[in-house]
Amino acid sequence: MTSRVKKIDPRTSRTQNLLEEQVGNEFGTAQQYLAIAVWFDQRDLPRLATHFYRRSSKKRDDALRIVQYMMDSNIEVEVPAVPTVRNDFTEPRELVALAVAQERSVTAEVAALTRTVREDGDYLGEQFMRWFLAEQVDAVSQLSTLLDVLDRADGNLFEVEDFLKREDIGSSANDALAPQVAGGSR
């Protein structure tokens, strides 16, 4: 008796290739945020560390959302390698500025992917990408605010820690609308 395995369609469109590339981008961002969180944690800045541990987890989940969408769409998925992350920093501002730049880069990638999905006439893919667009606007806004607060604190990291304690930045109201994460319960 031979077992039958579900047939998976090979990647054939620009959209499918960009989706897989975005999986790698999201995992790469997750790893960079983990490195940032560890840097803050080692310097006894628990709120900043927690903020970036949470961001790392969210980025990993975003990658798995794309994986789940590809599997649901019967598209072959290959998990790409993650580039090396930066671990050497001298001051907290460098880390938050890097995070802002990273989110702006991811926003540009998501916008380009959404544009390609639209050009390919993939209406289901376009609907899927809308959540990511909203998520990116939120992420850039939150990290830009954190960078502004860090600048205004003028080196007093206790003020930044206090800000993170008082404000609820990093948790998104958009999460209730988030697509399914691969490996999550169904």
Short mmCIF file of C-alpha atoms in Angstrom, two decimals:
data_model
loop_
_atom_site.label_atom_id
_atom_site.label_comp_id
_atom_site.label_asym_id
_atom_site.label_seq_id
_atom_site.Cartn_x
_atom_site.Cartn_y
_atom_site.Cartn_z
CA MET A 1 0.00 0.00 0.00
CA THR A 2 1.37 3.38 -0.96
CA SER A 3 0.44 6.46 0.98
CA ARG A 4 -0.78 9.52 -0.79
CA VAL A 5 0.63 12.87 0.15
CA LYS A 6 -1.04 16.17 -0.54
CA LYS A 7 0.29 17.73 -3.73
CA ILE A 8 1.85 21.12 -3.13
CA ASP A 9 2.03 23.59 -6.00
CA PRO A 10 5.51 24.93 -6.77
CA ARG A 11 6.09 28.66 -6.51
CA THR A 12 5.47 30.17 -9.92
CA SER A 13 4.47 33.80 -9.45
CA ARG A 14 6.29 36.92 -8.36
CA THR A 15 3.89 37.15 -5.42
CA GLN A 16 4.72 33.66 -4.19
CA ASN A 17 8.46 34.34 -4.35
CA LEU A 18 8.03 37.67 -2.56
CA LEU A 19 5.93 36.01 0.15
CA GLU A 20 8.71 33.56 0.84
CA GLU A 21 11.28 36.37 0.84
CA GLN A 22 9.11 38.25 3.34
CA VAL A 23 9.11 35.20 5.62
CA GLY A 24 12.89 35.56 5.78
CA ASN A 25 12.65 39.31 6.31
CA GLU A 26 10.25 38.87 9.22
CA PHE A 27 12.42 36.17 10.84
CA GLY A 28 15.48 38.39 10.35
CA THR A 29 13.73 41.31 12.04
CA ALA A 30 12.63 39.01 14.87
CA GLN A 31 16.25 37.95 15.44
CA GLN A 32 17.46 41.57 15.40
CA TYR A 33 14.83 42.50 17.99
CA LEU A 34 15.94 39.55 20.11
CA ALA A 35 19.53 40.86 20.00
CA ILE A 36 18.27 44.32 20.99
CA ALA A 37 16.23 42.86 23.86
CA VAL A 38 19.23 40.93 25.17
CA TRP A 39 21.40 44.07 25.03
CA PHE A 40 18.86 45.98 27.15
CA ASP A 41 18.36 43.01 29.48
CA GLN A 42 22.09 42.70 30.14
CA ARG A 43 22.14 46.36 31.15
CA ASP A 44 19.29 46.01 33.65
CA LEU A 45 16.70 47.90 31.59
CA PRO A 46 13.81 45.45 32.00
CA ARG A 47 11.03 47.48 30.34
CA LEU A 48 13.06 48.17 27.21
CA ALA A 49 14.13 44.51 27.15
CA THR A 50 10.54 43.30 27.52
CA HIS A 51 9.38 45.68 24.81
CA PHE A 52 11.85 44.21 22.32
CA TYR A 53 11.34 40.60 23.42
CA ARG A 54 7.65 41.20 22.67
CA ARG A 55 8.48 42.78 19.29
CA SER A 56 10.69 39.81 18.43
CA SER A 57 7.87 37.42 19.21
CA LYS A 58 5.41 39.47 17.11
CA LYS A 59 7.76 39.46 14.12
CA ARG A 60 8.23 35.70 14.40
CA ASP A 61 4.45 35.33 14.47
CA ASP A 62 4.16 37.57 11.39
CA ALA A 63 6.54 35.24 9.53
CA LEU A 64 4.42 32.27 10.59
CA ARG A 65 1.25 34.06 9.44
CA ILE A 66 2.73 34.28 5.96
CA VAL A 67 3.78 30.61 6.13
CA GLN A 68 0.24 29.66 7.14
CA TYR A 69 -1.25 31.72 4.29
CA MET A 70 1.08 30.00 1.81
CA MET A 71 0.16 26.56 3.16
CA ASP A 72 -3.54 27.43 3.08
CA SER A 73 -3.07 28.52 -0.53
CA ASN A 74 -1.30 25.23 -1.32
CA ILE A 75 1.96 27.04 -2.18
CA GLU A 76 5.29 25.35 -1.57
CA VAL A 77 7.10 26.92 1.40
CA GLU A 78 10.84 26.94 1.95
CA VAL A 79 12.03 28.62 5.12
CA PRO A 80 14.89 30.93 4.12
CA ALA A 81 18.11 31.54 6.04
CA VAL A 82 18.25 34.50 8.40
CA PRO A 83 21.02 37.07 7.96
CA THR A 84 23.44 37.84 10.77
CA VAL A 85 22.14 40.41 13.23
CA ARG A 86 23.94 43.34 14.77
CA ASN A 87 24.92 42.89 18.41
CA ASP A 88 27.47 45.65 18.96
CA PHE A 89 26.03 48.90 20.25
CA THR A 90 27.42 51.69 22.39
CA GLU A 91 24.29 53.58 23.41
CA PRO A 92 20.54 52.86 23.69
CA ARG A 93 19.60 55.36 21.00
CA GLU A 94 21.44 53.26 18.38
CA LEU A 95 19.23 50.28 19.15
CA VAL A 96 15.92 52.13 18.95
CA ALA A 97 17.01 54.04 15.82
CA LEU A 98 17.94 50.69 14.23
CA ALA A 99 14.50 49.33 15.13
CA VAL A 100 12.79 52.36 13.52
CA ALA A 101 14.88 51.93 10.36
CA GLN A 102 14.13 48.20 10.34
CA GLU A 103 10.37 48.79 10.58
CA ARG A 104 10.50 51.39 7.82
CA SER A 105 12.33 48.87 5.65
CA VAL A 106 9.76 46.16 6.43
CA THR A 107 6.99 48.65 5.62
CA ALA A 108 8.52 49.28 2.19
CA GLU A 109 8.81 45.51 1.63
CA VAL A 110 5.18 44.91 2.64
CA ALA A 111 4.00 47.78 0.42
CA ALA A 112 5.95 46.37 -2.56
CA LEU A 113 4.54 42.91 -1.89
CA THR A 114 1.02 44.32 -1.70
CA ARG A 115 1.53 46.20 -4.95
CA THR A 116 2.74 42.98 -6.65
CA VAL A 117 -0.23 41.03 -5.27
CA ARG A 118 -2.55 43.65 -6.74
CA GLU A 119 -0.72 43.68 -10.10
CA ASP A 120 -0.97 39.87 -10.25
CA GLY A 121 -4.73 40.10 -9.69
CA ASP A 122 -4.48 38.00 -6.51
CA TYR A 123 -7.48 39.41 -4.63
CA LEU A 124 -7.24 36.91 -1.77
CA GLY A 125 -3.57 37.79 -1.33
CA GLU A 126 -4.43 41.47 -1.36
CA GLN A 127 -6.98 40.94 1.39
CA PHE A 128 -4.40 38.98 3.39
CA MET A 129 -1.83 41.80 3.04
CA ARG A 130 -4.14 44.52 4.40
CA TRP A 131 -3.57 43.42 7.97
CA PHE A 132 0.21 43.62 7.48
CA LEU A 133 -0.02 47.14 6.08
CA ALA A 134 -1.98 48.32 9.14
CA GLU A 135 0.43 46.48 11.42
CA GLN A 136 3.41 48.24 9.84
CA VAL A 137 1.89 51.71 10.24
CA ASP A 138 1.37 50.91 13.93
CA ALA A 139 4.89 49.51 14.40
CA VAL A 140 6.62 52.52 12.80
CA SER A 141 4.50 54.91 14.85
CA GLN A 142 5.20 53.14 18.14
CA LEU A 143 8.94 52.87 17.61
CA SER A 144 9.19 56.47 16.39
CA THR A 145 7.41 57.56 19.58
CA LEU A 146 9.84 55.50 21.65
CA LEU A 147 12.78 57.13 19.88
CA ASP A 148 11.30 60.60 20.52
CA VAL A 149 10.85 59.79 24.22
CA LEU A 150 14.41 58.47 24.40
CA ASP A 151 15.70 61.70 22.85
CA ARG A 152 13.65 63.87 25.23
CA ALA A 153 14.88 61.86 28.21
CA ASP A 154 18.35 63.16 27.36
CA GLY A 155 20.18 60.11 28.69
CA ASN A 156 17.91 59.41 31.66
CA LEU A 157 16.88 55.84 30.88
CA PHE A 158 14.74 55.67 34.00
CA GLU A 159 12.37 58.13 32.31
CA VAL A 160 12.19 55.85 29.26
CA GLU A 161 11.57 52.83 31.49
CA ASP A 162 8.84 54.79 33.32
CA PHE A 163 7.27 55.78 29.99
CA LEU A 164 7.10 52.13 28.92
CA LYS A 165 5.57 51.24 32.29
CA ARG A 166 2.87 53.94 31.95
CA GLU A 167 2.06 53.65 28.26
CA ASP A 168 0.78 50.61 26.45
CA ILE A 169 3.01 50.79 23.40
CA GLY A 170 3.83 47.55 21.69
CA SER A 171 0.46 45.91 22.08
CA SER A 172 -1.71 46.25 19.05
CA ALA A 173 -5.48 46.52 18.85
CA ASN A 174 -5.03 45.05 15.38
CA ASP A 175 -4.09 41.63 16.85
CA ALA A 176 -7.70 40.48 17.07
CA LEU A 177 -7.88 40.73 13.29
CA ALA A 178 -4.54 39.00 12.71
CA PRO A 179 -4.31 36.09 10.28
CA GLN A 180 -3.69 32.61 11.69
CA VAL A 181 -0.13 31.71 12.79
CA ALA A 182 1.32 28.47 11.39
CA GLY A 183 1.48 25.83 14.08
CA GLY A 184 -1.27 27.55 16.08
CA SER A 185 -4.35 25.68 17.19
CA ARG A 186 -7.08 25.40 14.63
#
